[in-house]
mmCIF file of C-alpha atoms in Angstrom:
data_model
loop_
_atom_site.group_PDB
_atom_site.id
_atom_site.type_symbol
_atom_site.label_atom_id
_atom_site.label_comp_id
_atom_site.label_asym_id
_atom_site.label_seq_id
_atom_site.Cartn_x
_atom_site.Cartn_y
_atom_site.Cartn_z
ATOM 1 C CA UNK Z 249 102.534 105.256 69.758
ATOM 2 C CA UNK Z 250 99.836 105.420 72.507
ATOM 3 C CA UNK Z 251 98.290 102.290 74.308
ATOM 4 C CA UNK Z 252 94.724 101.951 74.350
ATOM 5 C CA UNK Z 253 92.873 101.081 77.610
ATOM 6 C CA UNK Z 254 91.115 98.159 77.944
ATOM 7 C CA UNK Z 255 87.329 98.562 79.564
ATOM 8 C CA UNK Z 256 87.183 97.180 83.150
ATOM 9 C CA UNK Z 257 83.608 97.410 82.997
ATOM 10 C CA UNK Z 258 80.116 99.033 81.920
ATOM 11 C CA UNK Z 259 77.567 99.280 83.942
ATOM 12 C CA UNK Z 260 73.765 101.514 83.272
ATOM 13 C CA UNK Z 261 73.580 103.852 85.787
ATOM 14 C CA UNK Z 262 69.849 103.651 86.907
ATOM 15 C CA UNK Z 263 67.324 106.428 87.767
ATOM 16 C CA UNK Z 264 66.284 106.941 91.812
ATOM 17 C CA UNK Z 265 64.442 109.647 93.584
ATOM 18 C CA UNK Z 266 67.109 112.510 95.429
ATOM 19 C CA UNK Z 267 65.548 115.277 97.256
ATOM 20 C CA UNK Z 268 62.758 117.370 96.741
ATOM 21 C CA UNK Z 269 61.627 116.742 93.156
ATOM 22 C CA UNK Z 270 65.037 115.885 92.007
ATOM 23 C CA UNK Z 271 65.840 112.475 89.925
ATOM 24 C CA UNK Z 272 69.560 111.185 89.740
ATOM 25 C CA UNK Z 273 71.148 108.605 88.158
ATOM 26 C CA UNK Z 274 74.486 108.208 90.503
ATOM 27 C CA UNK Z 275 76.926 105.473 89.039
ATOM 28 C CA UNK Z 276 80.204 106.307 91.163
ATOM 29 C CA UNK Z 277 79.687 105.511 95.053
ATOM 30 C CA UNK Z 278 77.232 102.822 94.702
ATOM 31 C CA UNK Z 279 77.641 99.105 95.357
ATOM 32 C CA UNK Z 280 78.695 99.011 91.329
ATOM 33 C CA UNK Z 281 81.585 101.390 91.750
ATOM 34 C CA UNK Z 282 83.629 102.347 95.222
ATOM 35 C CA UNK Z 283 86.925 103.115 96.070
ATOM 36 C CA UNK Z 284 87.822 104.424 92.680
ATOM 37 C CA UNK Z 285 90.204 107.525 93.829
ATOM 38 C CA UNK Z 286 90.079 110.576 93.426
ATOM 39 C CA UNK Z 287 86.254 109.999 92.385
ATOM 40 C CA UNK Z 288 84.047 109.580 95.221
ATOM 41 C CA UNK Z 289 80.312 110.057 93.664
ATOM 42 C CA UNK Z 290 78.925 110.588 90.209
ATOM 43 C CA UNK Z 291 75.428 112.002 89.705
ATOM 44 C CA UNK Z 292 73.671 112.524 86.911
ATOM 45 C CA UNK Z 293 70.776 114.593 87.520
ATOM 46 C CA UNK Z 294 67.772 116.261 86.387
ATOM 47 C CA UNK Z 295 65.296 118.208 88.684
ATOM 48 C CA UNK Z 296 62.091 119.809 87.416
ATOM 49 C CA UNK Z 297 84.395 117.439 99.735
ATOM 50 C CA UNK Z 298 84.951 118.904 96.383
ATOM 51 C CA UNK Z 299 82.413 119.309 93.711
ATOM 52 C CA UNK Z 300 82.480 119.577 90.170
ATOM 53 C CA UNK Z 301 78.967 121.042 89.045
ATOM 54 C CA UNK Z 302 78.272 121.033 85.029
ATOM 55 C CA UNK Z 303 75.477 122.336 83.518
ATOM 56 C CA UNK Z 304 73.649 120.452 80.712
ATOM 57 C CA UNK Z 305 70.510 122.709 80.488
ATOM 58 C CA UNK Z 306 68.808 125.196 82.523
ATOM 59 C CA UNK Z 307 69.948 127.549 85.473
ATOM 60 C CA UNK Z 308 70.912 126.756 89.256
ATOM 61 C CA UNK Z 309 71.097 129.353 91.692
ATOM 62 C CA UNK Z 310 73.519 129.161 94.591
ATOM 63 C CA UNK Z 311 74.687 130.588 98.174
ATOM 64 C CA UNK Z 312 76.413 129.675 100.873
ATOM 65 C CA UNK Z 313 76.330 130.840 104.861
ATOM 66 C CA UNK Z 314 79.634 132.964 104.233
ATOM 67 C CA UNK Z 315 77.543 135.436 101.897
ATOM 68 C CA UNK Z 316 78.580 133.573 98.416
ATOM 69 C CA UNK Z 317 76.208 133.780 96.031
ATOM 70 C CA UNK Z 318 75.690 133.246 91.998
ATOM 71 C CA UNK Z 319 74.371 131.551 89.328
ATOM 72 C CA UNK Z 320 75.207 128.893 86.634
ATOM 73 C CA UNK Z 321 73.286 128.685 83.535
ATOM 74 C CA UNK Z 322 74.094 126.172 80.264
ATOM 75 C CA UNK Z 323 77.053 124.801 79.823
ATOM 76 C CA UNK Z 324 78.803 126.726 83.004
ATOM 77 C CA UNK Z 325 80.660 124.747 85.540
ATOM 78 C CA UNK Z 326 81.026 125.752 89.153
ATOM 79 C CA UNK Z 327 84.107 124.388 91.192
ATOM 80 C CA UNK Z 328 83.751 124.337 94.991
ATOM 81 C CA UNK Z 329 86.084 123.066 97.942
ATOM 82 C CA UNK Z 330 84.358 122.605 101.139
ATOM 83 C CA UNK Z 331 87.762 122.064 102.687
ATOM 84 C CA UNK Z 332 87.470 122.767 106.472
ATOM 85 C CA UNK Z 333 83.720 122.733 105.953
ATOM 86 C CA UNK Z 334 81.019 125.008 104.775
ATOM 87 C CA UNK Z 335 77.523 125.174 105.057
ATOM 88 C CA UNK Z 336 75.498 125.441 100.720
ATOM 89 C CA UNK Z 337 72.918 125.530 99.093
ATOM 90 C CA UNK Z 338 71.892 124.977 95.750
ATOM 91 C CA UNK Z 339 68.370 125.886 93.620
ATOM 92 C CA UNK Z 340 67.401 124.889 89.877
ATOM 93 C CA UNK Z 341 65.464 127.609 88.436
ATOM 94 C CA UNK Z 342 61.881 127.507 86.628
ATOM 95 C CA UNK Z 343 62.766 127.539 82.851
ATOM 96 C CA UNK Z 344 60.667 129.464 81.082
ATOM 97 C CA UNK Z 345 59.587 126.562 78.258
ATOM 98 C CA UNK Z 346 58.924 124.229 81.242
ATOM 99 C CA UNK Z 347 62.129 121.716 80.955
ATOM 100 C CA UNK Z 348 63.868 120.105 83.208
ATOM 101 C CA UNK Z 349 67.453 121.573 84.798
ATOM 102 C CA UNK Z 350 69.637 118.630 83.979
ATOM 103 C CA UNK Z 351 73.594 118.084 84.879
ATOM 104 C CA UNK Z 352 76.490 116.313 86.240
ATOM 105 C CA UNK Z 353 77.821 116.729 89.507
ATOM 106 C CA UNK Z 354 81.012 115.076 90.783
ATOM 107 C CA UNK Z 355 82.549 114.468 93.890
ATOM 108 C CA UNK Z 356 86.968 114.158 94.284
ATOM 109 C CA UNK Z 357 88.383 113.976 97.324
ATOM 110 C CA UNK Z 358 90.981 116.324 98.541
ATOM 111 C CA UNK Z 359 94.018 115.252 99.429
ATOM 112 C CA UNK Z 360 94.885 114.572 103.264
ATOM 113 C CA UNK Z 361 97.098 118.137 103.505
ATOM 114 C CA UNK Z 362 94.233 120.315 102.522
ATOM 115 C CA UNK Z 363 90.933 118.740 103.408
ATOM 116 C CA UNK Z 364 91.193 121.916 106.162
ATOM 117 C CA UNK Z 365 91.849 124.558 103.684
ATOM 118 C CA UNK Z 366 89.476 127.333 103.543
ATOM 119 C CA UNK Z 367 86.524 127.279 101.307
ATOM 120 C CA UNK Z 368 86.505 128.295 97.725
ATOM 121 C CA UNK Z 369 84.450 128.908 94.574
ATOM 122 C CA UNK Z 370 85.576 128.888 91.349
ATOM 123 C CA UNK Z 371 83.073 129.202 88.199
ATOM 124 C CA UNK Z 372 83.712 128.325 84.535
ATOM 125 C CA UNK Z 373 81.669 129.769 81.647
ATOM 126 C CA UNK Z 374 80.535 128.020 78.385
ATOM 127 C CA UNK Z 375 82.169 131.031 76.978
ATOM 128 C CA UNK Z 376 85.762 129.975 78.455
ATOM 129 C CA UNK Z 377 86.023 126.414 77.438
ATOM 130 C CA UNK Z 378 88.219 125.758 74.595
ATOM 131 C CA UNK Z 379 85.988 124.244 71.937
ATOM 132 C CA UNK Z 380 87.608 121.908 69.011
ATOM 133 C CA UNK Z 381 86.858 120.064 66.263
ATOM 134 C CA UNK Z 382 89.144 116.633 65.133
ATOM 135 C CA UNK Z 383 88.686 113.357 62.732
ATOM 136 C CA UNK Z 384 86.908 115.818 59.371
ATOM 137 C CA UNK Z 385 85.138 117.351 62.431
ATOM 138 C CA UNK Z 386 83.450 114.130 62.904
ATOM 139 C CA UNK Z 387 83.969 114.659 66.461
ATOM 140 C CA UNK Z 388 84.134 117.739 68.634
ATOM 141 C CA UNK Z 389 85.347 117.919 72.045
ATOM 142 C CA UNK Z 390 84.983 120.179 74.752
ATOM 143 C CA UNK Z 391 88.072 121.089 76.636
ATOM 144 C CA UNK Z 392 86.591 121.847 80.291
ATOM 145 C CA UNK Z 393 89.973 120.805 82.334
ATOM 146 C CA UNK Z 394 93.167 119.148 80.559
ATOM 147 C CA UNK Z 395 95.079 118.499 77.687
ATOM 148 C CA UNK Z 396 93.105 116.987 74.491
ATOM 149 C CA UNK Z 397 95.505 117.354 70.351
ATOM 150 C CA UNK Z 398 97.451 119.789 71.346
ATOM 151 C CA UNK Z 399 94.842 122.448 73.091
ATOM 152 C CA UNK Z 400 95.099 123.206 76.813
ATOM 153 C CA UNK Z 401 91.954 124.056 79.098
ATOM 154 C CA UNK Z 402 91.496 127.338 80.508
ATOM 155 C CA UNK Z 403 93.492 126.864 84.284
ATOM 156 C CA UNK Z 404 93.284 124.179 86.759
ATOM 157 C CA UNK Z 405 90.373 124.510 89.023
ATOM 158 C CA UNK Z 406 90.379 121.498 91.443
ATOM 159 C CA UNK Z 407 92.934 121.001 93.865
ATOM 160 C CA UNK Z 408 92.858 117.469 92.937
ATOM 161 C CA UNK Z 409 94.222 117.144 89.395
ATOM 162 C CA UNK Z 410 91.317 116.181 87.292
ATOM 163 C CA UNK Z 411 90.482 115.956 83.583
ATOM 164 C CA UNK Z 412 87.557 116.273 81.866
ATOM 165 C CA UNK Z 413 86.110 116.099 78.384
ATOM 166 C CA UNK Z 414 82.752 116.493 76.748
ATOM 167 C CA UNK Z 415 82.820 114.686 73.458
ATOM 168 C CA UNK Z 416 80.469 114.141 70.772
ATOM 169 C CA UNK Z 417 80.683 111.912 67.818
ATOM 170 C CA UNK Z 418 78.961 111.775 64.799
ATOM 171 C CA UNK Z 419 78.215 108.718 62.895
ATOM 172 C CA UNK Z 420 81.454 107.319 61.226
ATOM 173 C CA UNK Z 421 83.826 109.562 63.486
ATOM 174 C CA UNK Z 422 86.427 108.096 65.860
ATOM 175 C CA UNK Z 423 88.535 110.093 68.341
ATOM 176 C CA UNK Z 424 91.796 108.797 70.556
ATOM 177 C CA UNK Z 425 92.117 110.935 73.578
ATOM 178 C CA UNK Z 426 95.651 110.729 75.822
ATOM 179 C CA UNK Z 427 95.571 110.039 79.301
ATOM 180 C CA UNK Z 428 97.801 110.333 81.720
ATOM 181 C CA UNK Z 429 99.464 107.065 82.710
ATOM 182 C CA UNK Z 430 98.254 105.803 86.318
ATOM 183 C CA UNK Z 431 95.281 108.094 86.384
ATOM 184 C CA UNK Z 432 91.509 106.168 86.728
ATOM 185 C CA UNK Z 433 89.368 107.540 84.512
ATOM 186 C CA UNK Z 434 85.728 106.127 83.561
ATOM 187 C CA UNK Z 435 83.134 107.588 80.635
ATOM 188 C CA UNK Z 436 79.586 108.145 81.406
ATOM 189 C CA UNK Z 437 77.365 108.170 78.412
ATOM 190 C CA UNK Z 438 74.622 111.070 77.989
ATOM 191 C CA UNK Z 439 73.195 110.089 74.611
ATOM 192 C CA UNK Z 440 73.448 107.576 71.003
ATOM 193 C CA UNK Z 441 75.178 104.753 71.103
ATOM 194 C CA UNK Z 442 79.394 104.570 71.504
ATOM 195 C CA UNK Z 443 82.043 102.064 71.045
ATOM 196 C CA UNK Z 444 84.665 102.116 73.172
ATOM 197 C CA UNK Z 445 87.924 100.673 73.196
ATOM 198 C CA UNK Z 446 90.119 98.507 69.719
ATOM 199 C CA UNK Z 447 89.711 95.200 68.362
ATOM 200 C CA UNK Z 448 88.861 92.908 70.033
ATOM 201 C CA UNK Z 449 88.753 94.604 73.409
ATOM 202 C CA UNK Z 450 85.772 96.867 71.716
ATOM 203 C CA UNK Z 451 82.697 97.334 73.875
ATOM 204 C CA UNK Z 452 79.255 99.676 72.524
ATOM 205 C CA UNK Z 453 77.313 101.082 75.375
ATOM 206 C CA UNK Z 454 74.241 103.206 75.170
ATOM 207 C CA UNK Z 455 72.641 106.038 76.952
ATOM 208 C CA UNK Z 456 73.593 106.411 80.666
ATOM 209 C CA UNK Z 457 76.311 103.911 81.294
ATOM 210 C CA UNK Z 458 79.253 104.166 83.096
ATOM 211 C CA UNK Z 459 82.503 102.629 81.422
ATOM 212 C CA UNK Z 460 85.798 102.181 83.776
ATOM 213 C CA UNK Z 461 88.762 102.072 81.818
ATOM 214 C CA UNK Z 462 91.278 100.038 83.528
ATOM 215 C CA UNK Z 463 94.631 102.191 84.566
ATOM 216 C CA UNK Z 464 97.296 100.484 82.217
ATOM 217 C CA UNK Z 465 97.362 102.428 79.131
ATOM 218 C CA UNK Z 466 97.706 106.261 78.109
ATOM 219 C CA UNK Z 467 94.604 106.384 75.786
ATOM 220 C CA UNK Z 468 91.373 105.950 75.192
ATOM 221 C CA UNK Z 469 89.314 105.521 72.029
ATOM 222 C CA UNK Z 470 86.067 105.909 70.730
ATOM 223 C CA UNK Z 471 84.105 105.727 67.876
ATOM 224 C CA UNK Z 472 79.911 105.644 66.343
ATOM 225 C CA UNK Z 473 79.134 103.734 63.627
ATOM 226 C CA UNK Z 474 78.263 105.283 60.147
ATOM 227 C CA UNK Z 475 74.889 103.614 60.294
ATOM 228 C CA UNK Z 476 73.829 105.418 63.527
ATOM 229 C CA UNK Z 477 71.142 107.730 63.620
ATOM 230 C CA UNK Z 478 72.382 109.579 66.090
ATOM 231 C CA UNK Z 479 75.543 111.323 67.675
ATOM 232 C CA UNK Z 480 76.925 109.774 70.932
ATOM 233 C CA UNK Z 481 77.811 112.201 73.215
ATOM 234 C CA UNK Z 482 79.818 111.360 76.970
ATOM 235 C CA UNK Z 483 81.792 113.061 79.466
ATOM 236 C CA UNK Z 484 85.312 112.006 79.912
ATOM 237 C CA UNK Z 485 86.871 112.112 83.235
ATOM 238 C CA UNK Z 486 90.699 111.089 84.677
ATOM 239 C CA UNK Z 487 91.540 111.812 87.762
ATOM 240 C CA UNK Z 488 95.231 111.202 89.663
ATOM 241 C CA UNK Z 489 95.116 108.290 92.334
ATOM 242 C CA UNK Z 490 94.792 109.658 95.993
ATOM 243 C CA UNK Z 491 97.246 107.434 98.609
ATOM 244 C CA UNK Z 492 94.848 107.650 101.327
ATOM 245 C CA UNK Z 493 92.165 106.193 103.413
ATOM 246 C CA UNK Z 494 88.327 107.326 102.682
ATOM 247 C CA UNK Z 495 86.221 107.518 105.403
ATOM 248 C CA UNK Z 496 82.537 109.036 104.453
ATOM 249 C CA UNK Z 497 79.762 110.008 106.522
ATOM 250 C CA UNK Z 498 77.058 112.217 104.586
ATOM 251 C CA UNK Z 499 79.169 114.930 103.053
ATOM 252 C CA UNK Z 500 81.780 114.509 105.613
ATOM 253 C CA UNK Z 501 84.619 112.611 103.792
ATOM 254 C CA UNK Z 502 88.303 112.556 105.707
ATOM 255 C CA UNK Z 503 90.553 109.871 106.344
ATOM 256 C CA UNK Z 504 89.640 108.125 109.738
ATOM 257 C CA UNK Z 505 86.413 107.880 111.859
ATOM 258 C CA UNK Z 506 88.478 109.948 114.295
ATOM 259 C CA UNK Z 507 88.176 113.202 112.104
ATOM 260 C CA UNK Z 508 84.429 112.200 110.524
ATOM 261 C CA UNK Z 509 83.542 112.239 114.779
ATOM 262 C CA UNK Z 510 85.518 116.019 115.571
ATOM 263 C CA UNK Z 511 83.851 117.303 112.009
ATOM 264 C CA UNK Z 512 80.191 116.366 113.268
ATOM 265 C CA UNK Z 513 80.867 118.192 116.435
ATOM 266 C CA UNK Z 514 82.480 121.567 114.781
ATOM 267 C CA UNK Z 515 79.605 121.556 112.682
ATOM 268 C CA UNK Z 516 77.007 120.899 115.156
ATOM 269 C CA UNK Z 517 78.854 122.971 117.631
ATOM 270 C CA UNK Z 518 79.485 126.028 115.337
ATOM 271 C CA UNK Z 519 83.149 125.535 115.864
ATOM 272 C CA UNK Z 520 86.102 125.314 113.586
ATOM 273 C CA UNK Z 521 85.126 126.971 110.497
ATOM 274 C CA UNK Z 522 81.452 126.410 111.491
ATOM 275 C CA UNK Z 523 80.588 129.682 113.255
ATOM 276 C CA UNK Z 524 78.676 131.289 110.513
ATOM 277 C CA UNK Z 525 76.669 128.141 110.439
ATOM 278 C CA UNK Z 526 74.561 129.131 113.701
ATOM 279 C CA UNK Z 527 70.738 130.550 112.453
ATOM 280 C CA UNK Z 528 72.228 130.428 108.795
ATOM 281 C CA UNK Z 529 68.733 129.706 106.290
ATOM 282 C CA UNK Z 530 69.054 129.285 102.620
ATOM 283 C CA UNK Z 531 66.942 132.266 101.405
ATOM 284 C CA UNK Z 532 67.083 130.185 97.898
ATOM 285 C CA UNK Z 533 65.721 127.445 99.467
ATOM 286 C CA UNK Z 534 62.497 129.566 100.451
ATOM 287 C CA UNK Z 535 61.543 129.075 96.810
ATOM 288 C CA UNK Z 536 60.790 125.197 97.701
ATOM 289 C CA UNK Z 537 58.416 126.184 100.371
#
């Protein structure tokens, strides 16, 4: 018999400006939500260490100095350790009916032993992720890393062991998805109304919140009542513990201000993994110009 997690807390992440012509709502690495291991930010974006990139809707177009180049359209994920560091760059494209590219990115840190491994991409199609249907197919869940009733995701793709879930529910279904015990693990809510949690522990959130499950537990549940007019829909993310010290400048994250210091001056020095970086220009990034 599983145990249910009990909410820790739930908390709307709210819109700000990021970039050129980018909005984001982040939730993880703001005053609301730090030190929550392996998770070190959560955006939420839409725009007329290593990161987890999922596409909602639209295209992005990406490259890197080391020649690395590609695209992600709807639904794709893209995968990518900076590790000893690595100089990217990322473009939405112009959709032809005029909406807005809109996705999640997430930030886990690496663990201590390979934060100075070498660089690496790793992209996920739509057309890979194990797709099923549970509870009368009430609810259907998107299998992009993990375990979830007996169906296995494609392969690991982060270093950092990481699960994640895209769920919807339709009015009147309820889903319990295992955990595994220790991990954190939070839910961020993309659209309808949810209810998360049993008894008298239960907790409905609406569009664009963050829920934090507390560790204890090996579940967690969810449901949409019949009445609803709409589906709720949220992304589902645990993610093992890191034992380690966070220390975050920018996109430099490592584990004292001693390393943060040496990875400034590789990087502004082109040294250390940073020689390619020296007259490297986005050619992508032209389009913004």
């Amino acid at each position: 018999m599983s145990t249910p997690r009990a909410i820790r807390q739930a908390f709307l992440a709210v819109e700000q400006s990021e970039g050129a012509g980018a909005r984001v709502r982040r939730s993880i690495g703001t005053s609301k939500l730090r030190n929550f291991s392996p998770f070190l930010m959560l955006d939420h974006f839409s725009v007329s260490p290593e990161t987890i990139t999922y596409l909602l809707n639209g295209a992005v177009d990406h490259e890197d100095f080391a020649g690395n180049k590609g695209t992600i359209e709807t639904g794709d994920l893209q995968f990518m350790t900076a590790g000893k560091g690595i100089m990217h760059a990322e473009m939405p494209r112009q959709n032809p009916d005029g909406s807005a590219n809109v996705g999640m990115q997430l930030w886990v840190d690496l663990p201590e032993k390979l934060k100075k491994c070498e660089p690496r991409y790793r992209d996920l199609r739509a057309s890979e992720i194990p797709n099923i249907d549970v509870d009368d197919k009430k609810v259907n869940i998107k299998i992009i890393s993990g375990q979830s009733h007996g169906t296995d995701s494609v392969q690991e793709l982060a270093y950092t062991p990481v699960w994640i879930f895209d769920i919807t529910v339709k009015p009147g279904g309820k889903v319990t998805q295992a955990l595994p015990v220790g991990w954190n693990a939070f839910a961020y809510t993309l659209s309808g109304s949810t209810t998360f949690g049993v008894g008298k522990d239960q907790t409905t959130v609406g569009q664009y919140h963050n829920v934090v499950f507390e560790q204890k537990g090996d579940s967690v549940s969810a449901e949409v009542e019949k009445t609803s007019g709409e589906d709720g829909r949220f992304i589902l993310v645990a993610g093992l513990p890191l034992d380690q010290k966070v220390v975050q400048y920018g996109p430099f994250v490592l584990t004292s201000q001693e390393e943060v210091y040496q990875a400034m001056l590789d990087y502004q020095s082109h040294s250390n993994g940073f020689e390619r970086a020296a007259g490297w220009r986005s050619e992508i990034g032209k389009t913004m110009t």
